[in-house]
Amino acid sequence: MNDCVPDWKMEDDSRPFYGLPVTNEKKCMGYSCRPENELTELLRRNRHGVLHGQTNHKALPAIFESKQTQKPESLLKCGDSVVNSSNFIDEEEATSWFQYSLDNSMDKELSEFFYGMPTAEIISTDKAMKEDSNVCTKKSCFHPHDNVMLSPKSSLGDSATVVKFSNHRKPRKADLVSENRKFCEEASSSEAVVGMADSSSLRKILSSVCGSNQAQNEAEVTHALSSVKGAKDSLSRSTLDHLEANTYEPAITSSSGGSRRSSTKHGLKRKGRNAEESEGQSEEAEYESAEANKAAQRPASGRRSRSAEIHNLSERRRRDKINEKMRALQELIPHCNKSDKASMLDEAIEYLKSLQLQLQIMWMGNGVAPMLFPSIQQYVSCMGNAMNHHSMTSIPNPVQPPKVSSDIQSTTLGTSISNQPHVCPPQGPNSINFATQMHNFHIPEQYSSYFGFPQMQMPPQVMNICTYGPQTMQQNQMVAAVDKQQHTNNKSSI
Amino acid sequence: MSSRRSRITEDEINELISKLQSLLPESRRRSLGRVVELQASASKLLKETCNYIKNLHREVDDLSERLSGLMDNMEMNSFEAEIVRSLLRS
């Protein structure tokens, strides 16, 4: 791996990579090694096929040159991002590459070239190339350059590669159908049986996943491939998984894994090499090579799609993290049967508030005045007054009274501040605490659902309790409590 | 479709998240006049919330123990005992 990685890194540095250093590296490892071989082959092939005499030839020759002179990676400049991101988005890359090539230059030229590139991976059969290119073009063609794609096919070969692309791209293009057909034909005949098997398996999965016309295409392909599949079941399985996840995300690589797989498929096709390589390795390598090819082929579109894919992947990861945390939160909250985020957050907020309130009350009940505002004596008195209305009764039904009492208390607090009954002094700390609490939490009753808490009833009694407790202790607590209460009150009042 | 739905509820969610953030005992810079740093990503915030709730649970358990300890020292019929019992009941 290491040797491959350095290659990639170097290449990447030289080229304007699109920022997929880390992830790509891993993938590139196996991948980079291969692409060189593949690329060279592709280049050679493409050269023949592509040079059709269109203005864009230069684009291709340039690619050839770069390839020839340097490692294949260099060639993949445009595709390097693809390659790198191949890890993520094997499919995407391919398609993007195709498109890219199409966009930039003569579609035909490029398409041929590109097709040749990816097919090189598979290199199953020359004649397959034709088909492959057609297929590939169809599939990967994001742009409406279909016609272009079709033309160069002759030079391109590996049907397997084509199939690969088609596999990946299936959701994208209706072309896949035709491609698939071709692929199927090719597949059966081509050497890349192994690759095909994978692709077929993938296709199957894809078809099942896509379930659309594309799926049909896939099915066709898969049929063809299924016959060949055998050895590569495992590979195809992995690809399938990917495909399932990714298939429906044409533009966005559903996941790097998916892309990986798709690349793997490519690798399979490459020349039956897949059969030789270990599945994981081959997949990676192939994927990378496929990506490289793709990358080379489509410079602009590849980049765009690649970054989009990368973005999607990171976005997906982020979303997964958040969902996981939401689930954890849901477990913490009692009696939470909501599943959507907003209501979950709502519940969490309420629960948190009620927990805080409960804690405050408990602190008070403990004879510790967590937060006391000495200046809130008036509140205390008011509270006392208000509470006196209800305090005579023993602790009544927790749920009901609180509502009533809270209303009364809140109103009382507001209105009867002037009252400075005798009750105040002894109840200082706790009352204050409660007063502030009640004042701020207009809805303590909603919390009682969590606790069955006779909140409203508490104040007077709690205050009594507090009077029982040592005043000194309360004083000590006051300082600490004030801060805490302040903090909590501020929060709740927000 | 999904974008529509997400747009509709995204504001909601953002608001809820900010509410949640306000509830958490975050270490805001009081010196800055309680300027809240909204650098919390959703996942961080959720994680903080989970931790905070766990802390609160622990605190409640702790207090409950203390209260029950208090109960032993109180007369059974006083309303303090009542209160404590109700507290413990919740």
Coordinates of C-alpha atoms in Angstrom, one line a residue:
Chain A
M1 CA 0.0 0.0 0.0
N2 CA 2.5 2.4 1.0
D3 CA 4.1 2.5 -2.3
C4 CA 0.9 3.2 -3.9
V5 CA 0.0 5.9 -1.5
P6 CA 3.0 7.9 -2.1
D7 CA 2.3 7.8 -5.7
W8 CA -1.0 9.2 -5.2
K9 CA 0.2 11.8 -2.9
M10 CA 2.7 13.0 -5.2
E11 CA 0.4 13.0 -7.9
D12 CA -2.1 14.8 -6.0
D13 CA 0.2 17.5 -5.0
S14 CA 1.2 18.1 -8.5
R15 CA -2.3 18.3 -9.5
P16 CA -5.0 20.4 -8.3
F17 CA -6.6 18.0 -6.1
Y18 CA -9.8 18.7 -4.7
G19 CA -9.1 18.1 -1.2
L20 CA -9.7 14.5 -0.6
P21 CA -6.3 13.7 0.7
V22 CA -7.0 11.4 3.6
T23 CA -9.7 9.3 2.4
N24 CA -8.3 9.0 -1.0
E25 CA -5.0 7.9 0.2
K26 CA -6.3 4.8 1.6
K27 CA -8.1 4.1 -1.4
C28 CA -5.5 5.1 -3.6
M29 CA -3.1 2.8 -2.2
G30 CA -4.2 -0.2 -4.0
Y31 CA -5.6 2.0 -6.6
S32 CA -2.8 4.0 -7.5
C33 CA -0.6 1.2 -8.3
R34 CA -2.9 -0.1 -10.7
P35 CA -4.0 2.9 -12.5
E36 CA -0.7 3.3 -14.0
N37 CA -0.9 0.2 -15.8
E38 CA -4.4 0.7 -16.7
L39 CA -3.9 4.2 -17.7
T40 CA -1.2 3.5 -20.0
E41 CA -3.2 0.9 -21.6
L42 CA -6.1 3.1 -21.8
L43 CA -4.1 5.9 -23.1
R44 CA -2.8 3.8 -25.8
R45 CA -6.1 2.6 -26.7
N46 CA -7.7 5.9 -26.4
R47 CA -5.2 7.4 -28.6
H48 CA -6.2 5.3 -31.3
G49 CA -9.8 5.5 -30.7
V50 CA -10.1 9.0 -29.7
L51 CA -8.1 10.8 -32.2
H52 CA -10.9 11.2 -34.5
G53 CA -9.9 14.4 -35.8
Q54 CA -11.9 16.6 -33.7
T55 CA -10.7 19.8 -32.3
N56 CA -10.6 18.4 -29.0
H57 CA -8.0 16.0 -29.9
K58 CA -5.5 18.0 -28.2
A59 CA -7.2 17.4 -25.0
L60 CA -6.8 13.8 -25.4
P61 CA -3.3 13.8 -26.6
A62 CA -2.4 15.9 -23.7
I63 CA -3.8 13.3 -21.6
F64 CA -1.9 10.7 -23.4
E65 CA 1.2 12.6 -23.1
S66 CA 0.9 13.2 -19.5
K67 CA 0.2 9.6 -19.1
Q68 CA 3.0 8.5 -21.0
T69 CA 5.5 10.8 -19.6
Q70 CA 4.4 10.5 -16.1
K71 CA 2.5 8.0 -14.2
P72 CA -1.0 7.4 -15.1
E73 CA -2.0 9.5 -12.2
S74 CA -0.7 12.5 -13.8
L75 CA -2.9 11.9 -16.6
L76 CA -5.7 11.7 -14.3
K77 CA -5.2 15.2 -13.4
C78 CA -8.6 16.0 -14.2
G79 CA -9.5 12.8 -12.8
D80 CA -7.3 12.9 -9.9
S81 CA -9.9 14.4 -7.9
V82 CA -12.0 11.6 -9.2
V83 CA -9.4 9.2 -8.3
N84 CA -9.0 10.4 -4.9
S85 CA -12.6 10.7 -4.4
S86 CA -13.0 7.4 -6.1
N87 CA -13.0 6.1 -2.7
F88 CA -16.1 7.8 -2.1
I89 CA -17.7 7.8 -5.3
D90 CA -16.6 5.4 -7.6
E91 CA -19.7 5.8 -9.7
E92 CA -19.8 9.4 -9.5
E93 CA -16.4 9.8 -10.6
A94 CA -16.8 7.7 -13.6
T95 CA -19.8 9.5 -14.6
S96 CA -18.4 12.8 -13.8
W97 CA -15.3 12.0 -15.7
F98 CA -17.3 11.1 -18.6
Q99 CA -19.1 14.2 -18.5
Y100 CA -16.2 16.2 -17.8
S101 CA -14.5 14.9 -20.8
L102 CA -17.4 15.5 -22.8
D103 CA -17.8 18.9 -21.7
N104 CA -14.4 20.0 -22.2
S105 CA -13.5 18.8 -25.4
M106 CA -15.1 17.2 -28.2
D107 CA -17.3 14.9 -26.7
K108 CA -16.6 12.3 -29.0
E109 CA -12.9 12.4 -28.7
L110 CA -13.0 12.6 -25.1
S111 CA -15.7 10.2 -24.6
E112 CA -13.8 7.7 -26.5
F113 CA -10.8 8.4 -24.6
F114 CA -12.5 8.3 -21.4
Y115 CA -14.2 5.2 -22.2
G116 CA -11.1 3.7 -23.1
M117 CA -9.7 4.7 -19.9
P118 CA -12.1 3.0 -17.7
T119 CA -12.3 0.2 -19.9
A120 CA -8.7 -0.2 -19.7
E121 CA -9.2 -1.3 -16.3
I122 CA -11.1 -4.2 -17.3
I123 CA -9.5 -4.7 -20.6
S124 CA -11.5 -7.6 -21.2
T125 CA -12.1 -7.4 -24.8
D126 CA -11.5 -5.0 -27.5
K127 CA -14.7 -5.4 -29.0
A128 CA -16.3 -5.1 -25.8
M129 CA -14.7 -1.7 -25.6
K130 CA -16.9 -0.5 -28.2
E131 CA -19.8 -1.5 -26.4
D132 CA -18.4 -0.4 -23.2
S133 CA -17.7 3.0 -24.4
N134 CA -21.2 3.2 -25.6
V135 CA -22.4 2.0 -22.5
C136 CA -20.2 4.0 -20.4
T137 CA -21.0 7.1 -22.3
K138 CA -24.5 6.4 -21.8
K139 CA -24.2 5.8 -18.3
S140 CA -21.8 8.2 -17.2
C141 CA -23.0 10.8 -19.4
F142 CA -24.3 13.4 -17.3
H143 CA -24.2 15.9 -20.0
P144 CA -26.3 15.5 -22.9
H145 CA -23.4 14.4 -24.9
D146 CA -24.7 11.1 -25.5
N147 CA -24.1 11.2 -29.1
V148 CA -20.6 11.8 -28.5
M149 CA -20.2 9.0 -26.3
L150 CA -21.5 6.6 -28.7
S151 CA -19.2 7.4 -31.4
P152 CA -15.9 6.7 -29.9
K153 CA -16.9 3.4 -28.6
S154 CA -15.1 1.5 -31.1
S155 CA -11.8 2.1 -29.6
L156 CA -12.9 1.6 -26.1
G157 CA -13.0 -1.8 -25.0
D158 CA -13.7 -3.4 -21.8
S159 CA -17.2 -4.1 -21.7
A160 CA -16.7 -4.9 -18.2
T161 CA -15.6 -1.4 -17.5
V162 CA -18.6 -0.2 -19.3
V163 CA -20.7 -2.4 -17.3
K164 CA -19.1 -1.1 -14.3
F165 CA -20.0 2.3 -15.1
S166 CA -23.3 1.4 -16.0
N167 CA -23.7 -0.3 -12.8
H168 CA -22.8 2.7 -11.0
R169 CA -24.6 5.0 -13.0
K170 CA -27.6 3.2 -13.4
P171 CA -29.8 5.5 -11.6
R172 CA -28.5 8.2 -13.7
K173 CA -29.1 7.3 -17.0
A174 CA -31.7 5.7 -19.0
D175 CA -28.9 4.9 -21.2
L176 CA -28.0 2.3 -18.9
V177 CA -30.6 0.1 -20.4
S178 CA -28.9 0.0 -23.7
E179 CA -25.6 -0.1 -22.0
N180 CA -26.6 -2.9 -19.9
R181 CA -27.8 -4.8 -22.8
K182 CA -24.6 -4.3 -24.5
F183 CA -22.8 -5.1 -21.5
C184 CA -24.6 -8.2 -21.0
E185 CA -23.6 -9.3 -24.4
E186 CA -20.1 -8.3 -23.8
A187 CA -20.0 -9.6 -20.4
S188 CA -20.9 -13.0 -21.4
S189 CA -18.3 -13.0 -24.0
S190 CA -15.7 -11.0 -22.3
E191 CA -13.1 -12.3 -20.2
A192 CA -14.0 -10.1 -17.4
V193 CA -16.4 -12.6 -16.3
V194 CA -15.5 -12.0 -12.8
G195 CA -16.0 -8.4 -13.0
M196 CA -19.2 -9.0 -14.7
A197 CA -20.3 -11.2 -12.0
D198 CA -19.9 -8.5 -9.7
S199 CA -21.5 -6.1 -11.9
S200 CA -24.3 -8.4 -12.4
S201 CA -24.7 -8.9 -8.8
L202 CA -24.5 -5.3 -8.4
R203 CA -26.8 -4.7 -11.1
K204 CA -29.2 -6.9 -9.5
I205 CA -29.0 -5.1 -6.4
L206 CA -29.2 -1.9 -8.2
S207 CA -32.1 -2.9 -10.1
S208 CA -33.8 -3.9 -7.0
V209 CA -32.9 -0.7 -5.4
C210 CA -33.6 1.5 -8.3
G211 CA -36.7 -0.1 -9.3
S212 CA -37.1 2.1 -12.2
N213 CA -36.3 1.8 -15.8
Q214 CA -32.8 1.8 -14.8
A215 CA -33.4 -1.2 -12.8
Q216 CA -34.5 -2.9 -15.9
N217 CA -31.2 -2.1 -17.5
E218 CA -29.5 -3.5 -14.5
A219 CA -31.5 -6.5 -14.7
E220 CA -30.4 -7.1 -18.1
V221 CA -27.0 -6.7 -17.3
T222 CA -27.2 -8.7 -14.3
H223 CA -28.7 -11.5 -16.2
A224 CA -25.8 -11.5 -18.4
L225 CA -23.5 -11.2 -15.6
S226 CA -25.1 -13.6 -13.3
S227 CA -24.0 -16.4 -15.5
V228 CA -20.5 -15.3 -15.0
K229 CA -20.7 -14.4 -11.6
G230 CA -19.5 -17.0 -9.5
A231 CA -16.2 -16.2 -8.0
K232 CA -16.9 -12.7 -7.5
D233 CA -19.9 -13.1 -5.5
S234 CA -18.3 -11.6 -2.6
L235 CA -17.2 -8.7 -4.5
S236 CA -20.4 -8.1 -6.0
R237 CA -22.0 -8.3 -2.7
S238 CA -19.9 -5.5 -1.5
T239 CA -20.6 -3.6 -4.5
L240 CA -24.2 -4.4 -4.2
D241 CA -24.3 -3.0 -0.8
H242 CA -22.7 0.1 -2.2
L243 CA -25.0 0.2 -5.0
E244 CA -27.9 -0.1 -2.9
A245 CA -26.8 2.7 -0.9
N246 CA -25.6 4.7 -3.7
T247 CA -27.5 3.8 -6.7
Y248 CA -30.0 6.4 -6.2
E249 CA -27.7 9.1 -5.8
P250 CA -26.5 9.9 -9.1
A251 CA -24.8 13.0 -8.4
I252 CA -23.9 12.4 -5.0
T253 CA -21.9 9.5 -4.0
S254 CA -24.1 7.9 -1.6
S255 CA -21.1 6.9 0.2
S256 CA -17.6 6.3 -0.3
G257 CA -18.2 2.7 0.2
G258 CA -20.5 2.6 -2.6
S259 CA -18.1 4.3 -4.8
R260 CA -15.5 2.0 -3.6
R261 CA -17.4 -0.8 -4.6
S262 CA -18.2 0.4 -7.9
S263 CA -14.6 0.9 -8.5
T264 CA -14.1 -2.5 -7.3
K265 CA -16.3 -3.6 -9.9
H266 CA -14.3 -1.8 -12.4
G267 CA -11.3 -3.5 -11.2
L268 CA -12.9 -6.8 -11.6
K269 CA -13.6 -6.1 -15.1
R270 CA -10.3 -4.9 -15.7
K271 CA -9.0 -8.0 -16.9
G272 CA -10.1 -10.6 -14.7
R273 CA -7.4 -9.3 -12.5
N274 CA -10.0 -9.2 -9.9
A275 CA -10.1 -12.8 -9.8
E276 CA -6.6 -12.9 -8.9
E277 CA -6.6 -10.2 -6.4
S278 CA -8.0 -10.6 -3.1
E279 CA -11.4 -9.3 -3.1
G280 CA -10.9 -6.5 -0.8
Q281 CA -7.7 -5.5 -2.4
S282 CA -8.9 -5.9 -5.9
E283 CA -11.9 -3.9 -5.2
E284 CA -9.9 -1.1 -3.9
A285 CA -7.4 -1.2 -6.6
E286 CA -9.9 -1.5 -9.2
Y287 CA -11.9 1.1 -7.7
E288 CA -9.1 3.4 -7.7
S289 CA -8.0 2.6 -11.2
A290 CA -11.5 3.0 -12.3
E291 CA -11.6 6.2 -10.6
A292 CA -8.4 7.2 -12.0
N293 CA -9.6 6.5 -15.4
K294 CA -12.7 8.2 -14.8
A295 CA -10.9 11.1 -13.4
A296 CA -8.7 11.4 -16.3
Q297 CA -11.6 11.4 -18.5
R298 CA -13.5 14.0 -17.0
P299 CA -11.8 16.9 -15.8
A300 CA -14.4 19.4 -15.1
S301 CA -17.5 17.4 -14.5
G302 CA -15.4 15.0 -12.5
R303 CA -14.2 17.6 -10.2
R304 CA -17.6 19.0 -9.7
S305 CA -19.2 15.8 -9.0
R306 CA -16.4 14.7 -6.9
S307 CA -16.6 17.6 -4.6
A308 CA -20.3 17.2 -4.5
E309 CA -19.8 13.6 -3.7
I310 CA -17.4 14.3 -1.0
H311 CA -19.7 16.9 0.4
N312 CA -22.5 14.4 0.4
L313 CA -20.4 11.9 2.2
S314 CA -19.3 14.2 4.8
E315 CA -22.8 15.5 5.1
R316 CA -24.1 12.1 5.5
R317 CA -21.6 11.3 8.2
R318 CA -22.5 14.4 10.0
R319 CA -26.1 13.5 9.8
D320 CA -25.4 10.1 11.2
K321 CA -23.7 11.5 14.1
I322 CA -26.5 13.7 14.9
N323 CA -29.0 11.0 14.6
E324 CA -27.1 8.8 16.9
K325 CA -27.0 11.5 19.5
M326 CA -30.6 12.1 19.1
R327 CA -31.3 8.5 19.8
A328 CA -29.2 8.7 22.9
L329 CA -31.1 11.7 24.0
Q330 CA -34.3 9.9 23.4
E331 CA -33.3 7.1 25.7
L332 CA -32.5 9.5 28.5
I333 CA -35.8 11.2 28.3
P334 CA -38.5 9.2 30.1
H335 CA -41.7 8.3 28.2
C336 CA -40.5 9.7 25.0
N337 CA -42.2 8.1 22.1
K338 CA -41.6 10.8 19.5
S339 CA -39.4 10.0 16.6
D340 CA -39.0 13.3 14.8
K341 CA -36.3 15.7 15.6
A342 CA -38.4 18.7 16.4
S343 CA -40.7 17.1 18.9
M344 CA -37.7 15.2 20.4
L345 CA -35.9 18.4 21.0
D346 CA -39.0 19.9 22.4
E347 CA -39.3 17.1 24.9
A348 CA -35.7 17.4 25.7
I349 CA -36.0 21.0 26.5
E350 CA -39.0 20.5 28.7
Y351 CA -37.5 17.7 30.5
L352 CA -34.4 19.6 31.1
K353 CA -36.3 22.5 32.5
S354 CA -38.3 20.2 34.7
L355 CA -35.2 18.5 35.9
Q356 CA -33.7 21.7 36.9
L357 CA -36.8 22.8 38.6
Q358 CA -37.0 19.6 40.5
L359 CA -33.4 19.9 41.6
Q360 CA -34.0 23.3 42.9
I361 CA -36.9 22.2 44.9
M362 CA -35.0 19.3 46.2
W363 CA -32.2 21.5 47.2
M364 CA -34.6 23.6 49.1
G365 CA -36.3 20.6 50.6
N366 CA -32.9 19.5 51.7
G367 CA -32.7 22.6 53.9
V368 CA -30.2 24.0 51.6
A369 CA -31.1 27.1 49.8
P370 CA -29.3 26.7 46.6
M371 CA -30.0 30.1 45.3
L372 CA -31.3 32.8 47.3
F373 CA -31.8 36.3 46.4
P374 CA -31.7 38.3 49.5
S375 CA -33.3 41.0 47.7
I376 CA -36.3 39.0 46.8
Q377 CA -37.7 39.2 50.2
Q378 CA -40.7 40.8 48.7
Y379 CA -41.2 38.0 46.5
V380 CA -41.0 35.8 49.4
S381 CA -43.7 37.6 51.2
C382 CA -45.8 37.6 48.1
M383 CA -45.2 34.0 47.7
G384 CA -46.1 33.4 51.2
N385 CA -49.3 35.3 50.8
A386 CA -50.2 33.5 47.7
M387 CA -49.2 30.2 49.1
N388 CA -51.1 30.8 52.2
H389 CA -54.1 30.4 50.1
H390 CA -53.2 26.9 49.3
S391 CA -50.9 26.0 52.0
M392 CA -53.5 25.0 54.5
T393 CA -54.3 21.9 52.7
S394 CA -52.0 19.0 52.9
I395 CA -50.2 18.1 49.9
P396 CA -53.0 17.6 47.5
N397 CA -53.1 16.1 44.1
P398 CA -49.8 16.9 42.6
V399 CA -50.8 17.6 39.2
Q400 CA -53.9 19.7 39.6
P401 CA -53.1 22.1 42.3
P402 CA -49.8 23.1 40.8
K403 CA -51.5 24.5 37.8
V404 CA -53.9 26.5 39.9
S405 CA -51.4 27.6 42.4
S406 CA -49.0 28.6 39.8
D407 CA -51.5 30.9 38.3
I408 CA -52.3 32.4 41.5
Q409 CA -48.8 32.7 42.5
S410 CA -47.6 34.3 39.4
T411 CA -50.4 36.8 39.6
T412 CA -49.9 37.3 43.2
L413 CA -46.3 37.8 42.8
G414 CA -46.9 40.5 40.3
T415 CA -49.6 42.2 42.2
S416 CA -48.9 41.8 45.8
I417 CA -45.4 42.7 46.0
S418 CA -46.3 45.4 48.3
N419 CA -47.5 43.0 50.8
Q420 CA -44.9 42.5 53.3
P421 CA -46.4 40.1 55.7
H422 CA -44.9 38.7 58.7
V423 CA -44.3 35.6 56.9
C424 CA -41.3 36.9 55.1
P425 CA -38.4 36.7 57.4
P426 CA -38.3 33.1 58.3
Q427 CA -39.0 32.1 54.8
G428 CA -36.4 34.2 53.3
P429 CA -34.1 31.9 51.4
N430 CA -36.4 29.2 50.3
S431 CA -39.2 31.5 49.5
I432 CA -37.0 33.5 47.4
N433 CA -35.9 30.5 45.6
F434 CA -39.4 29.4 45.1
A435 CA -40.5 32.8 44.2
T436 CA -38.0 33.2 41.6
Q437 CA -38.7 29.8 40.4
M438 CA -42.3 30.3 40.2
H439 CA -41.9 33.6 38.7
N440 CA -39.7 32.4 36.0
F441 CA -41.3 29.1 35.4
H442 CA -44.8 29.9 34.6
I443 CA -45.4 26.5 33.6
P444 CA -44.2 24.3 36.4
E445 CA -47.2 22.2 35.9
Q446 CA -46.0 21.0 32.7
Y447 CA -43.2 19.6 34.5
S448 CA -45.3 17.9 37.0
S449 CA -46.1 15.4 34.3
Y450 CA -42.5 14.4 34.6
F451 CA -42.5 14.3 38.3
G452 CA -46.0 14.3 39.6
F453 CA -44.7 17.0 41.6
P454 CA -46.8 19.1 43.9
Q455 CA -44.7 22.0 43.0
M456 CA -47.2 24.6 43.9
Q457 CA -47.9 23.1 47.2
M458 CA -44.3 22.9 48.0
P459 CA -43.4 26.5 48.5
P460 CA -45.1 27.1 51.7
Q461 CA -44.2 23.8 53.2
V462 CA -40.8 24.0 51.9
M463 CA -40.4 27.3 53.4
N464 CA -41.6 25.9 56.6
I465 CA -39.1 23.2 56.4
C466 CA -36.5 25.7 55.7
T467 CA -37.3 27.6 58.8
Y468 CA -36.8 24.4 60.6
G469 CA -33.4 24.0 59.2
P470 CA -30.5 25.8 60.6
Q471 CA -30.5 29.4 59.5
T472 CA -26.8 29.4 59.2
M473 CA -26.8 26.6 56.8
Q474 CA -29.2 28.4 54.8
Q475 CA -27.1 31.4 54.8
N476 CA -24.2 29.5 53.6
Q477 CA -26.2 27.9 51.0
M478 CA -27.5 31.2 50.0
V479 CA -24.4 32.3 48.4
A480 CA -24.0 29.3 46.3
A481 CA -27.6 29.0 45.7
V482 CA -27.9 32.5 44.5
D483 CA -25.4 32.0 41.8
K484 CA -27.0 28.8 40.8
Q485 CA -30.5 30.1 41.0
Q486 CA -29.5 33.1 39.1
H487 CA -28.1 31.0 36.4
T488 CA -31.0 28.8 36.3
N489 CA -33.5 31.5 36.4
N490 CA -31.8 33.4 33.8
K491 CA -31.9 30.4 31.7
S492 CA -35.4 29.6 32.3
S493 CA -36.5 33.1 31.7
I494 CA -34.8 33.2 28.4
Chain B
M1 CA -39.5 17.5 -1.3
S2 CA -37.0 16.7 1.4
S3 CA -35.6 20.2 0.9
R4 CA -39.0 21.6 1.4
R5 CA -39.7 19.7 4.5
S6 CA -36.3 20.4 5.9
R7 CA -36.7 24.0 5.2
I8 CA -39.9 24.2 7.0
T9 CA -38.6 22.4 10.1
E10 CA -35.1 23.6 9.9
D11 CA -35.9 26.9 11.5
E12 CA -37.8 25.1 14.1
I13 CA -35.0 22.9 14.8
N14 CA -32.5 25.7 14.9
E15 CA -34.7 27.5 17.4
L16 CA -35.0 24.4 19.5
I17 CA -31.3 23.9 19.4
S18 CA -30.7 27.4 20.6
K19 CA -33.2 27.0 23.4
L20 CA -31.5 23.9 24.4
Q21 CA -28.2 25.6 24.3
S22 CA -29.5 28.2 26.6
L23 CA -30.5 25.6 29.1
L24 CA -27.2 24.0 29.2
P25 CA -24.8 25.2 31.8
E26 CA -22.5 26.2 29.1
S27 CA -19.3 28.0 30.0
R28 CA -20.1 31.2 28.3
R29 CA -17.8 34.1 28.6
R30 CA -19.5 36.0 31.3
S31 CA -16.9 38.6 30.9
L32 CA -18.2 39.3 27.5
G33 CA -21.5 40.1 28.9
R34 CA -22.8 36.6 28.5
V35 CA -22.1 36.5 24.9
V36 CA -23.0 33.1 23.9
E37 CA -20.7 31.4 21.5
L38 CA -22.8 29.7 19.1
Q39 CA -20.1 27.5 17.8
A40 CA -21.9 24.5 19.0
S41 CA -22.6 22.1 16.2
A42 CA -25.8 20.2 16.6
S43 CA -24.0 17.0 17.4
K44 CA -21.9 18.7 20.1
L45 CA -24.9 20.3 21.5
L46 CA -26.8 17.0 21.7
K47 CA -23.9 15.4 23.3
E48 CA -23.7 18.1 25.9
T49 CA -27.4 17.8 26.5
C50 CA -27.1 14.1 27.1
N51 CA -24.3 14.6 29.5
Y52 CA -26.1 17.4 31.3
I53 CA -29.2 15.3 31.7
K54 CA -27.1 12.5 33.1
N55 CA -25.6 14.9 35.5
L56 CA -28.9 16.1 36.6
H57 CA -30.1 12.6 37.1
R58 CA -27.2 11.9 39.3
E59 CA -27.9 15.0 41.2
V60 CA -31.5 14.1 41.7
D61 CA -30.5 10.7 42.9
D62 CA -28.1 12.2 45.3
L63 CA -30.6 14.7 46.6
S64 CA -33.2 12.0 47.0
E65 CA -30.9 10.2 49.2
R66 CA -30.3 13.2 51.2
L67 CA -33.9 13.8 51.5
S68 CA -34.6 10.3 52.6
G69 CA -31.9 10.7 55.1
L70 CA -33.6 13.9 56.3
M71 CA -36.8 12.1 56.5
D72 CA -35.4 9.9 59.2
N73 CA -34.8 12.8 61.3
M74 CA -38.1 14.4 60.9
E75 CA -41.4 13.7 62.5
M76 CA -43.4 11.5 60.3
N77 CA -46.4 13.7 60.3
S78 CA -44.9 17.1 59.8
F79 CA -45.5 18.6 56.5
E80 CA -41.9 18.8 55.9
A81 CA -41.9 15.1 55.8
E82 CA -44.8 15.4 53.5
I83 CA -42.9 17.6 51.3
V84 CA -39.9 15.4 51.3
R85 CA -41.9 12.5 50.6
S86 CA -43.5 14.2 47.7
L87 CA -40.1 15.2 46.5
L88 CA -39.0 11.7 46.7
R89 CA -42.1 10.5 45.0
S90 CA -41.5 12.6 41.9

